[in-house]
Short mmCIF file of N, CA and C in Angstrom, two decimals:
data_model
loop_
_atom_site.label_atom_id
_atom_site.label_comp_id
_atom_site.label_asym_id
_atom_site.label_seq_id
_atom_site.Cartn_x
_atom_site.Cartn_y
_atom_site.Cartn_z
N MET G 819 -63.90 45.78 47.21
CA MET G 819 -64.39 45.69 48.04
C MET G 819 -64.27 47.04 48.09
N ALA G 820 -65.55 47.11 48.75
CA ALA G 820 -65.67 48.94 49.25
C ALA G 820 -63.72 50.18 49.88
N LYS G 821 -64.03 50.81 48.99
CA LYS G 821 -63.65 51.88 49.42
C LYS G 821 -63.34 52.92 50.42
N THR G 822 -64.50 53.18 50.40
CA THR G 822 -66.00 54.11 51.12
C THR G 822 -66.83 53.92 52.29
N TYR G 823 -66.82 54.31 52.47
CA TYR G 823 -68.21 54.83 53.32
C TYR G 823 -69.82 54.45 52.86
N CYS G 824 -69.52 55.08 51.83
CA CYS G 824 -70.71 55.94 50.95
C CYS G 824 -70.66 54.36 50.53
N GLU G 825 -69.94 53.52 49.59
CA GLU G 825 -69.69 52.24 48.41
C GLU G 825 -70.54 51.68 49.28
N ALA G 826 -69.67 50.93 51.15
CA ALA G 826 -69.74 50.27 52.40
C ALA G 826 -71.12 49.95 52.61
N ALA G 827 -71.53 51.12 52.82
CA ALA G 827 -73.34 50.84 53.50
C ALA G 827 -74.12 50.67 53.54
N PRO G 828 -74.89 51.47 51.94
CA PRO G 828 -75.43 51.32 51.22
C PRO G 828 -76.35 50.26 51.35
N GLY G 829 -77.60 49.30 52.22
CA GLY G 829 -78.06 48.05 51.92
C GLY G 829 -77.50 47.80 52.94
N HIS G 830 -76.39 47.98 53.68
CA HIS G 830 -76.65 46.48 55.36
C HIS G 830 -77.22 47.58 56.20
N GLU G 831 -77.91 46.74 56.35
CA GLU G 831 -78.38 46.57 57.69
C GLU G 831 -78.63 47.90 58.99
N TRP G 832 -77.07 47.54 59.10
CA TRP G 832 -77.58 48.61 60.38
C TRP G 832 -76.71 50.58 59.76
N HIS G 833 -75.46 49.99 59.11
CA HIS G 833 -74.70 51.33 59.05
C HIS G 833 -75.68 52.16 57.52
N GLY G 834 -76.47 51.23 57.06
CA GLY G 834 -76.54 52.30 55.62
C GLY G 834 -78.47 52.64 56.08
N PRO G 835 -79.02 52.14 57.43
CA PRO G 835 -79.36 53.69 57.86
C PRO G 835 -78.55 54.70 58.64
N TYR G 836 -77.92 54.45 59.03
CA TYR G 836 -77.34 55.85 60.00
C TYR G 836 -75.72 56.48 58.74
N HIS G 837 -76.06 55.25 57.61
CA HIS G 837 -74.81 56.19 56.52
C HIS G 837 -75.82 57.49 56.23
N ASP G 838 -77.06 56.98 55.66
CA ASP G 838 -78.75 58.13 54.55
C ASP G 838 -79.15 58.82 55.76
N ARG G 839 -79.05 58.40 56.81
CA ARG G 839 -79.94 59.39 56.96
C ARG G 839 -79.37 60.46 58.86
N GLU G 840 -77.63 59.81 59.01
CA GLU G 840 -77.59 60.51 60.38
C GLU G 840 -76.32 60.82 59.88
N TYR G 841 -75.13 60.16 59.15
CA TYR G 841 -73.81 60.10 59.65
C TYR G 841 -73.66 61.83 58.16
N GLY G 842 -73.03 62.77 59.28
CA GLY G 842 -72.84 63.85 58.22
C GLY G 842 -74.01 65.08 58.15
N PHE G 843 -74.88 64.87 58.70
CA PHE G 843 -75.93 65.67 58.56
C PHE G 843 -75.75 66.67 60.63
N PRO G 844 -75.47 67.92 59.85
CA PRO G 844 -75.58 68.20 61.20
C PRO G 844 -76.28 68.38 61.99
N LEU G 845 -76.12 68.80 63.57
CA LEU G 845 -77.14 68.40 64.62
C LEU G 845 -77.01 69.58 65.21
N GLU G 846 -78.13 69.63 65.97
CA GLU G 846 -77.81 71.52 67.10
C GLU G 846 -78.12 70.73 68.59
N ASP G 847 -78.51 69.56 68.43
CA ASP G 847 -79.29 69.35 70.40
C ASP G 847 -78.64 68.71 70.95
N ASP G 848 -78.47 68.79 72.50
CA ASP G 848 -77.29 68.64 73.36
C ASP G 848 -77.47 67.58 72.97
N ALA G 849 -78.57 66.83 73.66
CA ALA G 849 -78.46 65.07 73.94
C ALA G 849 -77.85 64.24 72.56
N GLU G 850 -78.79 64.52 71.37
CA GLU G 850 -78.23 64.54 70.52
C GLU G 850 -76.76 64.48 69.72
N LEU G 851 -75.94 65.70 70.37
CA LEU G 851 -74.32 66.44 70.32
C LEU G 851 -73.68 65.25 71.19
N PHE G 852 -74.08 65.37 72.47
CA PHE G 852 -73.25 63.94 73.76
C PHE G 852 -73.92 62.84 73.17
N GLU G 853 -74.93 61.96 72.42
CA GLU G 853 -75.04 60.93 72.68
C GLU G 853 -73.43 60.58 71.68
N ARG G 854 -73.95 61.73 70.22
CA ARG G 854 -72.01 61.17 69.21
C ARG G 854 -70.92 61.16 69.14
N LEU G 855 -70.93 62.52 70.10
CA LEU G 855 -69.70 62.24 71.03
C LEU G 855 -69.47 60.61 71.99
N MET G 856 -70.42 60.26 72.44
CA MET G 856 -70.42 58.61 73.49
C MET G 856 -70.04 57.47 72.55
N LEU G 857 -71.19 57.82 71.77
CA LEU G 857 -70.57 56.23 70.75
C LEU G 857 -69.20 56.32 69.59
N GLU G 858 -68.70 57.73 69.65
CA GLU G 858 -67.34 57.74 68.78
C GLU G 858 -66.46 57.26 70.46
N ILE G 859 -66.59 58.24 71.32
CA ILE G 859 -66.01 57.65 72.72
C ILE G 859 -65.79 55.81 72.69
N ASN G 860 -67.23 55.33 72.71
CA ASN G 860 -67.04 54.26 72.49
C ASN G 860 -66.87 53.71 71.83
N GLN G 861 -66.62 54.13 70.67
CA GLN G 861 -65.69 53.41 69.19
C GLN G 861 -64.75 53.33 69.79
N ALA G 862 -63.34 53.90 69.97
CA ALA G 862 -62.45 53.40 70.01
C ALA G 862 -61.90 51.63 70.60
N GLY G 863 -61.28 51.62 69.73
CA GLY G 863 -60.84 50.07 70.05
C GLY G 863 -61.60 49.16 69.18
N LEU G 864 -62.75 49.98 68.71
CA LEU G 864 -64.28 48.32 68.09
C LEU G 864 -64.72 48.68 66.53
N SER G 865 -65.39 48.45 66.83
CA SER G 865 -65.77 48.51 65.25
C SER G 865 -67.07 49.87 65.13
N TRP G 866 -67.28 49.69 64.79
CA TRP G 866 -68.92 50.66 64.40
C TRP G 866 -69.84 50.13 64.33
N LEU G 867 -69.75 48.99 63.30
CA LEU G 867 -71.10 47.89 63.68
C LEU G 867 -71.34 48.27 65.04
N THR G 868 -70.80 47.36 65.74
CA THR G 868 -70.57 46.96 67.39
C THR G 868 -71.77 47.94 67.90
N ILE G 869 -71.38 48.95 67.62
CA ILE G 869 -71.71 50.18 68.42
C ILE G 869 -72.91 50.74 68.10
N LEU G 870 -73.48 50.16 66.14
CA LEU G 870 -74.61 50.39 66.21
C LEU G 870 -76.11 49.56 66.72
N LYS G 871 -75.17 48.82 67.20
CA LYS G 871 -75.68 47.05 67.85
C LYS G 871 -76.18 47.61 68.96
N LYS G 872 -75.66 48.13 69.85
CA LYS G 872 -75.84 48.50 71.41
C LYS G 872 -76.44 49.71 70.77
N ARG G 873 -77.05 51.31 69.83
CA ARG G 873 -76.93 52.26 70.93
C ARG G 873 -78.18 51.58 71.49
N GLU G 874 -79.28 51.45 70.75
CA GLU G 874 -80.47 51.57 72.27
C GLU G 874 -79.79 51.28 73.66
N ALA G 875 -78.95 50.24 73.51
CA ALA G 875 -78.92 49.77 75.25
C ALA G 875 -77.30 50.75 75.13
N PHE G 876 -77.20 51.87 74.86
CA PHE G 876 -76.39 52.57 75.18
C PHE G 876 -77.19 53.64 76.15
N ARG G 877 -78.60 54.61 74.49
CA ARG G 877 -79.77 55.04 75.20
C ARG G 877 -80.44 54.63 76.47
N ARG G 878 -80.32 53.73 76.47
CA ARG G 878 -81.79 53.10 78.18
C ARG G 878 -80.88 53.27 78.79
N ALA G 879 -79.04 53.32 78.84
CA ALA G 879 -78.07 52.80 79.50
C ALA G 879 -77.83 54.31 80.69
N TYR G 880 -77.49 55.15 79.11
CA TYR G 880 -77.61 57.20 79.87
C TYR G 880 -78.16 57.66 79.31
N GLY G 881 -79.90 57.10 80.03
CA GLY G 881 -80.80 58.16 80.19
C GLY G 881 -81.01 58.89 78.99
N GLY G 882 -81.04 58.29 77.83
CA GLY G 882 -81.22 59.06 76.72
C GLY G 882 -80.39 60.05 76.01
N PHE G 883 -79.85 60.13 77.17
CA PHE G 883 -78.08 61.35 76.56
C PHE G 883 -77.94 62.75 77.56
N VAL G 884 -79.36 62.59 78.30
CA VAL G 884 -79.75 63.74 77.82
C VAL G 884 -78.30 64.27 79.12
N PRO G 885 -78.02 66.11 79.09
CA PRO G 885 -76.48 66.16 79.79
C PRO G 885 -77.52 65.78 81.35
N GLU G 886 -78.48 66.46 81.46
CA GLU G 886 -77.90 66.64 83.47
C GLU G 886 -78.02 64.80 83.86
N VAL G 887 -78.84 64.32 83.27
CA VAL G 887 -78.65 63.15 83.44
C VAL G 887 -78.15 62.36 83.80
N VAL G 888 -77.16 62.30 82.72
CA VAL G 888 -75.88 61.57 82.83
C VAL G 888 -74.96 62.26 84.12
N ALA G 889 -75.27 63.67 84.54
CA ALA G 889 -73.90 64.05 84.86
C ALA G 889 -74.15 64.25 86.35
N ALA G 890 -75.34 64.26 87.07
CA ALA G 890 -75.34 63.49 88.60
C ALA G 890 -75.25 61.99 88.72
N TYR G 891 -75.17 61.32 87.86
CA TYR G 891 -74.51 59.91 88.58
C TYR G 891 -73.39 59.90 89.05
N GLY G 892 -74.06 58.84 90.11
CA GLY G 892 -72.69 58.72 91.00
C GLY G 892 -72.65 57.51 91.52
N ALA G 893 -71.80 56.48 92.34
CA ALA G 893 -71.05 55.33 92.01
C ALA G 893 -72.19 53.98 92.25
N ARG G 894 -73.12 54.62 92.59
CA ARG G 894 -73.65 53.78 91.93
C ARG G 894 -74.80 52.97 90.04
N ASP G 895 -74.28 54.42 89.98
CA ASP G 895 -74.65 54.27 88.05
C ASP G 895 -74.10 54.13 87.49
N ARG G 896 -72.38 53.94 88.61
CA ARG G 896 -71.56 53.70 87.68
C ARG G 896 -70.98 52.40 87.39
N GLY G 897 -71.45 51.34 88.28
CA GLY G 897 -71.27 50.21 88.75
C GLY G 897 -72.29 49.01 87.86
N ARG G 898 -73.86 50.33 87.79
CA ARG G 898 -75.13 50.18 87.22
C ARG G 898 -74.03 48.77 85.61
N LEU G 899 -73.70 50.73 85.43
CA LEU G 899 -73.61 50.95 84.12
C LEU G 899 -72.02 49.32 83.40
N LEU G 900 -71.19 49.02 84.27
CA LEU G 900 -70.10 48.34 83.98
C LEU G 900 -70.68 46.79 84.39
N ALA G 901 -72.17 46.89 84.83
CA ALA G 901 -72.46 45.64 85.00
C ALA G 901 -73.09 45.53 84.16
N ASN G 902 -73.60 46.56 83.00
CA ASN G 902 -74.29 46.52 81.49
C ASN G 902 -74.04 45.51 80.51
N THR G 903 -74.29 44.29 79.64
CA THR G 903 -74.02 43.33 79.29
C THR G 903 -74.16 44.10 77.50
N GLY G 904 -74.80 45.02 77.31
CA GLY G 904 -75.94 45.57 76.52
C GLY G 904 -74.75 46.97 76.14
N ILE G 905 -73.44 47.33 76.76
CA ILE G 905 -73.15 48.33 76.46
C ILE G 905 -71.59 48.20 76.39
N ILE G 906 -71.00 49.02 76.52
CA ILE G 906 -69.39 48.48 76.02
C ILE G 906 -69.07 48.91 77.41
N ARG G 907 -67.78 48.01 78.54
CA ARG G 907 -68.46 48.27 80.15
C ARG G 907 -67.01 48.70 80.44
N ASN G 908 -65.73 49.99 79.68
CA ASN G 908 -65.17 50.58 79.86
C ASN G 908 -65.10 51.47 81.03
N ARG G 909 -64.46 50.79 82.61
CA ARG G 909 -64.26 52.31 83.14
C ARG G 909 -64.23 53.30 83.40
N LEU G 910 -63.04 53.61 81.91
CA LEU G 910 -61.98 55.06 81.89
C LEU G 910 -63.88 55.28 81.08
N LYS G 911 -64.09 54.76 80.02
CA LYS G 911 -65.17 55.68 78.69
C LYS G 911 -66.33 55.81 79.43
N ILE G 912 -67.46 54.56 81.35
CA ILE G 912 -68.06 55.01 81.42
C ILE G 912 -67.23 56.61 82.54
N ASP G 913 -66.57 56.40 83.30
CA ASP G 913 -66.28 57.85 83.64
C ASP G 913 -65.51 59.23 82.62
N ALA G 914 -65.24 58.77 81.80
CA ALA G 914 -65.99 60.10 80.39
C ALA G 914 -66.76 60.03 80.58
N ALA G 915 -67.63 59.73 80.08
CA ALA G 915 -69.33 60.03 80.06
C ALA G 915 -70.06 61.15 81.04
N ILE G 916 -69.64 59.97 82.03
CA ILE G 916 -69.76 61.21 83.58
C ILE G 916 -69.20 62.82 83.98
N ALA G 917 -68.53 62.93 83.72
CA ALA G 917 -67.65 63.91 82.53
C ALA G 917 -67.57 64.70 81.51
N ASN G 918 -67.87 63.63 80.69
CA ASN G 918 -68.12 64.80 79.51
C ASN G 918 -70.04 65.26 79.42
N ALA G 919 -70.66 65.30 80.50
CA ALA G 919 -72.33 65.44 80.89
C ALA G 919 -71.78 66.49 81.28
N ASN G 920 -70.81 66.36 82.55
CA ASN G 920 -70.85 67.83 83.38
C ASN G 920 -70.11 68.54 82.61
N THR G 921 -69.49 68.11 81.44
CA THR G 921 -68.39 69.69 80.38
C THR G 921 -69.28 70.09 79.68
N ILE G 922 -70.93 69.24 78.84
CA ILE G 922 -71.94 70.29 78.73
C ILE G 922 -72.78 71.23 78.99
N LEU G 923 -72.54 70.93 80.71
CA LEU G 923 -73.92 71.78 81.56
C LEU G 923 -72.57 72.81 81.44
N GLU G 924 -71.40 73.05 81.62
CA GLU G 924 -70.68 73.90 82.24
C GLU G 924 -71.19 75.22 80.76
N LEU G 925 -70.90 74.24 79.29
CA LEU G 925 -70.89 74.39 78.23
C LEU G 925 -71.93 75.55 78.00
N ARG G 926 -73.01 74.92 79.33
CA ARG G 926 -74.42 76.16 78.25
C ARG G 926 -74.42 76.75 79.72
N ARG G 927 -73.89 77.21 80.10
CA ARG G 927 -74.21 78.20 80.98
C ARG G 927 -72.96 79.02 80.49
N THR G 928 -71.56 78.49 79.95
CA THR G 928 -71.23 79.44 78.90
C THR G 928 -71.17 80.28 77.71
N HIS G 929 -72.10 79.30 76.82
CA HIS G 929 -71.96 79.60 75.71
C HIS G 929 -74.00 79.54 75.24
N GLY G 930 -74.28 78.64 76.16
CA GLY G 930 -76.04 78.99 75.73
C GLY G 930 -76.42 77.06 75.44
N SER G 931 -75.08 76.62 74.36
CA SER G 931 -75.22 75.71 74.73
C SER G 931 -74.34 74.69 74.23
N PHE G 932 -73.97 73.11 73.96
CA PHE G 932 -73.12 72.34 73.20
C PHE G 932 -72.64 72.91 71.88
N ALA G 933 -74.20 72.97 71.05
CA ALA G 933 -74.31 73.34 69.97
C ALA G 933 -73.19 75.29 69.25
N SER G 934 -73.59 76.09 70.66
CA SER G 934 -73.07 76.90 70.60
C SER G 934 -71.11 77.13 70.84
N TRP G 935 -70.90 76.43 71.29
CA TRP G 935 -69.67 76.34 71.91
C TRP G 935 -69.22 76.22 70.08
N LEU G 936 -70.08 74.67 70.01
CA LEU G 936 -68.75 74.54 68.76
C LEU G 936 -68.91 75.87 67.20
N ALA G 937 -70.20 76.43 67.46
CA ALA G 937 -69.74 77.24 66.13
C ALA G 937 -69.34 78.27 66.72
N ALA G 938 -69.50 78.90 68.36
CA ALA G 938 -68.13 79.67 68.93
C ALA G 938 -66.89 79.20 67.68
N HIS G 939 -66.13 77.93 68.33
CA HIS G 939 -65.46 77.57 67.95
C HIS G 939 -64.92 77.80 66.24
N HIS G 940 -65.67 77.97 65.13
CA HIS G 940 -65.85 76.79 63.88
C HIS G 940 -65.11 78.27 63.11
N PRO G 941 -64.47 78.85 61.93
CA PRO G 941 -64.13 77.00 61.67
C PRO G 941 -62.25 77.42 62.42
N ARG G 942 -62.16 75.68 62.77
CA ARG G 942 -60.78 74.70 62.63
C ARG G 942 -60.34 73.84 61.92
N SER G 943 -59.02 74.40 61.71
CA SER G 943 -58.36 72.70 61.18
C SER G 943 -58.30 71.31 62.19
N LYS G 944 -58.71 69.98 62.19
CA LYS G 944 -58.63 69.05 62.35
C LYS G 944 -57.74 69.01 63.62
N ASP G 945 -56.61 69.64 63.42
CA ASP G 945 -55.66 69.59 64.47
C ASP G 945 -55.72 70.55 65.85
N GLU G 946 -56.87 71.54 65.34
CA GLU G 946 -57.26 72.74 66.68
C GLU G 946 -58.04 72.49 67.21
N TRP G 947 -58.71 71.41 66.52
CA TRP G 947 -60.09 70.83 67.01
C TRP G 947 -59.55 70.16 67.82
N THR G 948 -58.22 68.76 67.78
CA THR G 948 -58.00 67.74 68.70
C THR G 948 -57.91 68.42 69.31
N LYS G 949 -56.91 69.98 69.53
CA LYS G 949 -56.20 71.05 71.24
C LYS G 949 -57.54 71.04 72.34
N LEU G 950 -58.77 71.11 71.02
CA LEU G 950 -59.37 71.81 72.59
C LEU G 950 -60.38 71.28 72.62
N PHE G 951 -61.01 70.18 72.19
CA PHE G 951 -61.10 68.57 72.66
C PHE G 951 -60.00 67.44 74.01
N ARG G 952 -59.05 68.05 73.17
CA ARG G 952 -58.92 67.19 74.53
C ARG G 952 -58.33 68.90 76.11
N LYS G 953 -58.51 69.44 75.35
CA LYS G 953 -58.75 70.63 76.59
C LYS G 953 -60.03 70.73 76.77
N THR G 954 -61.45 70.83 76.39
CA THR G 954 -62.62 69.98 77.20
C THR G 954 -62.76 69.35 77.13
N PHE G 955 -62.50 68.07 77.30
CA PHE G 955 -63.21 66.83 77.58
C PHE G 955 -62.37 65.88 78.19
N ARG G 956 -63.11 65.27 77.75
CA ARG G 956 -62.16 63.50 78.30
C ARG G 956 -62.63 62.55 77.61
N PHE G 957 -61.10 61.57 77.22
CA PHE G 957 -61.15 60.08 76.28
C PHE G 957 -61.08 60.65 74.92
N THR G 958 -61.44 62.48 74.27
CA THR G 958 -60.96 62.40 72.66
C THR G 958 -59.72 62.95 72.52
N GLY G 959 -59.44 61.63 71.79
CA GLY G 959 -58.04 61.01 70.71
C GLY G 959 -58.31 62.54 69.03
N GLY G 960 -57.57 62.29 68.49
CA GLY G 960 -57.30 62.74 67.41
C GLY G 960 -58.80 62.44 66.32
N GLU G 961 -58.67 61.02 66.77
CA GLU G 961 -59.69 60.16 65.63
C GLU G 961 -61.00 60.17 66.02
N ILE G 962 -61.37 59.80 67.19
CA ILE G 962 -62.20 60.18 68.04
C ILE G 962 -63.21 61.53 67.47
N VAL G 963 -62.18 62.57 67.87
CA VAL G 963 -62.64 63.80 67.39
C VAL G 963 -62.76 64.50 65.69
N ASN G 964 -61.97 63.76 65.35
CA ASN G 964 -62.22 63.52 63.48
C ASN G 964 -63.88 63.13 63.02
N GLU G 965 -63.74 61.43 64.07
CA GLU G 965 -65.41 61.02 63.80
C GLU G 965 -66.78 61.59 63.71
N PHE G 966 -66.56 62.52 65.14
CA PHE G 966 -67.24 63.20 66.13
C PHE G 966 -67.95 64.15 64.49
N LEU G 967 -66.96 65.29 64.71
CA LEU G 967 -67.43 66.21 63.86
C LEU G 967 -67.66 66.41 62.58
N MET G 968 -66.34 65.25 61.86
CA MET G 968 -67.61 64.97 60.69
C MET G 968 -68.65 64.25 59.95
N SER G 969 -69.41 63.19 61.24
CA SER G 969 -70.62 62.81 61.78
C SER G 969 -71.62 64.00 61.64
N ILE G 970 -71.06 64.64 62.41
CA ILE G 970 -72.12 66.83 63.18
C ILE G 970 -71.95 67.35 61.65
N GLY G 971 -71.45 67.03 61.51
CA GLY G 971 -71.15 67.97 59.84
C GLY G 971 -70.36 69.46 59.80
N TYR G 972 -69.22 69.52 61.10
CA TYR G 972 -68.25 70.53 61.21
C TYR G 972 -66.43 69.99 60.43
N LEU G 973 -66.88 68.40 60.19
CA LEU G 973 -65.83 68.64 58.91
C LEU G 973 -66.35 68.13 57.94
N ALA G 974 -65.25 68.18 56.52
CA ALA G 974 -65.71 67.85 55.28
C ALA G 974 -65.15 66.55 54.98
N GLY G 975 -66.07 65.21 54.06
CA GLY G 975 -65.81 63.68 53.99
C GLY G 975 -66.30 62.97 54.79
N ALA G 976 -67.79 63.51 55.21
CA ALA G 976 -67.76 62.04 55.21
C ALA G 976 -68.24 61.45 55.00
N HIS G 977 -69.20 61.98 53.42
CA HIS G 977 -69.61 61.80 52.10
C HIS G 977 -68.71 62.26 50.91
N VAL G 978 -67.91 61.26 50.16
CA VAL G 978 -68.12 61.81 48.78
C VAL G 978 -69.25 62.07 48.10
N PRO G 979 -68.05 63.07 47.40
CA PRO G 979 -69.40 64.08 46.67
C PRO G 979 -70.80 63.73 45.21
N SER G 980 -69.84 62.10 45.23
CA SER G 980 -70.47 61.16 43.89
C SER G 980 -72.07 60.37 44.39
N CYS G 981 -71.67 60.28 45.67
CA CYS G 981 -72.98 59.64 47.17
C CYS G 981 -74.18 60.07 47.74
N PRO G 982 -75.38 59.74 47.13
CA PRO G 982 -76.46 59.73 47.19
C PRO G 982 -76.70 61.29 47.60
N VAL G 983 -75.86 60.69 48.96
CA VAL G 983 -76.69 61.95 50.44
C VAL G 983 -76.40 62.48 50.03
N TYR G 984 -74.92 63.28 49.56
CA TYR G 984 -74.16 64.25 49.75
C TYR G 984 -75.12 65.99 49.34
N PRO G 985 -75.91 66.07 48.47
CA PRO G 985 -77.12 66.38 48.02
C PRO G 985 -77.69 67.18 49.91
N ARG G 986 -78.11 66.24 49.72
CA ARG G 986 -78.60 66.07 51.21
C ARG G 986 -78.56 66.97 51.92
N ILE G 987 -77.00 66.69 52.59
CA ILE G 987 -76.05 67.26 53.45
C ILE G 987 -76.15 69.27 53.15
N LEU G 988 -75.72 68.97 51.54
CA LEU G 988 -75.60 70.48 51.47
C LEU G 988 -76.24 71.51 51.53
N GLU G 989 -77.81 70.61 51.20
CA GLU G 989 -79.17 71.59 51.24
C GLU G 989 -79.45 71.55 52.94
N ARG G 990 -78.37 71.35 54.11
CA ARG G 990 -78.89 71.47 55.51
C ARG G 990 -77.37 72.22 55.88
N ARG G 991 -76.79 72.94 54.89
CA ARG G 991 -75.40 73.73 54.86
C ARG G 991 -75.34 73.78 56.11
N PRO G 992 -74.21 72.04 55.89
CA PRO G 992 -73.40 71.79 57.26
C PRO G 992 -72.27 73.05 57.78
N PRO G 993 -72.18 72.82 58.28
CA PRO G 993 -71.13 73.99 59.47
C PRO G 993 -70.05 74.33 57.88
N TRP G 994 -69.01 72.81 57.93
CA TRP G 994 -67.47 72.65 57.12
C TRP G 994 -68.21 73.25 55.22
N ALA G 995 -69.50 73.22 55.31
CA ALA G 995 -69.30 74.07 53.69
C ALA G 995 -69.71 75.70 53.33
N ARG G 996 -69.77 76.20 54.64
CA ARG G 996 -70.51 77.84 54.93
C ARG G 996 -68.93 78.34 54.80
N GLN G 997 -67.85 78.15 54.82
CA GLN G 997 -67.14 78.40 55.01
C GLN G 997 -66.01 78.52 53.47
N ARG G 998 -66.92 77.80 52.58
CA ARG G 998 -65.87 78.33 51.12
C ARG G 998 -66.14 80.02 50.66
#
C-alpha cells in the first residue's frame, strides 16, 4: 500500500495528471486559485478522487470559477446548483462559493488580487494561515486550508523530495521554498 500521494498517484487515471502537473505548483490566477479553494472545500468529507471526477462539472456549474460570475449568483443560481447532480449539492458549500467569490472581489480592491493577498500574508505557520482563512473566508477549516496552501505552493509537503515532480516544482520557486 502506498504511503504518500507521490507513490499512489503516478499512473492513476485521475490522480496521476493532477499530481504530475498541478499539485504543489504555484498559482497566481484568481480563477485558478478560487477553483482550487472551492475544490478543497467541496472535498471535505469526500475523497479527492470524487472531486477530480466532478471537476469539469464544477467548472461548468460555477462559470469557470470567475469570481465576478459566481459573486453575482442569486437564488435562481443556488437552486440550479442544488439540482445539479454533476457537483456536490451541499447548500453550505454552495453558499460558501458565492460568499468566497465576493471575498475575492474585496481582496482585489484591497490587495489587487487573491494572489497578492496571499503573498502579503506569507510566510505564516499552518495555524496562523488557518486563523486568517477562517476570519476571511467561509467553510475553511484546518485541513481545507492546509491542502489548499500545499496545492498552490504556499506550504511545503505536496511532494516528497524523492518524487520526480519535486525538482520541477522547485524550478517554479514556490513561496514555501523562497523562505529558506
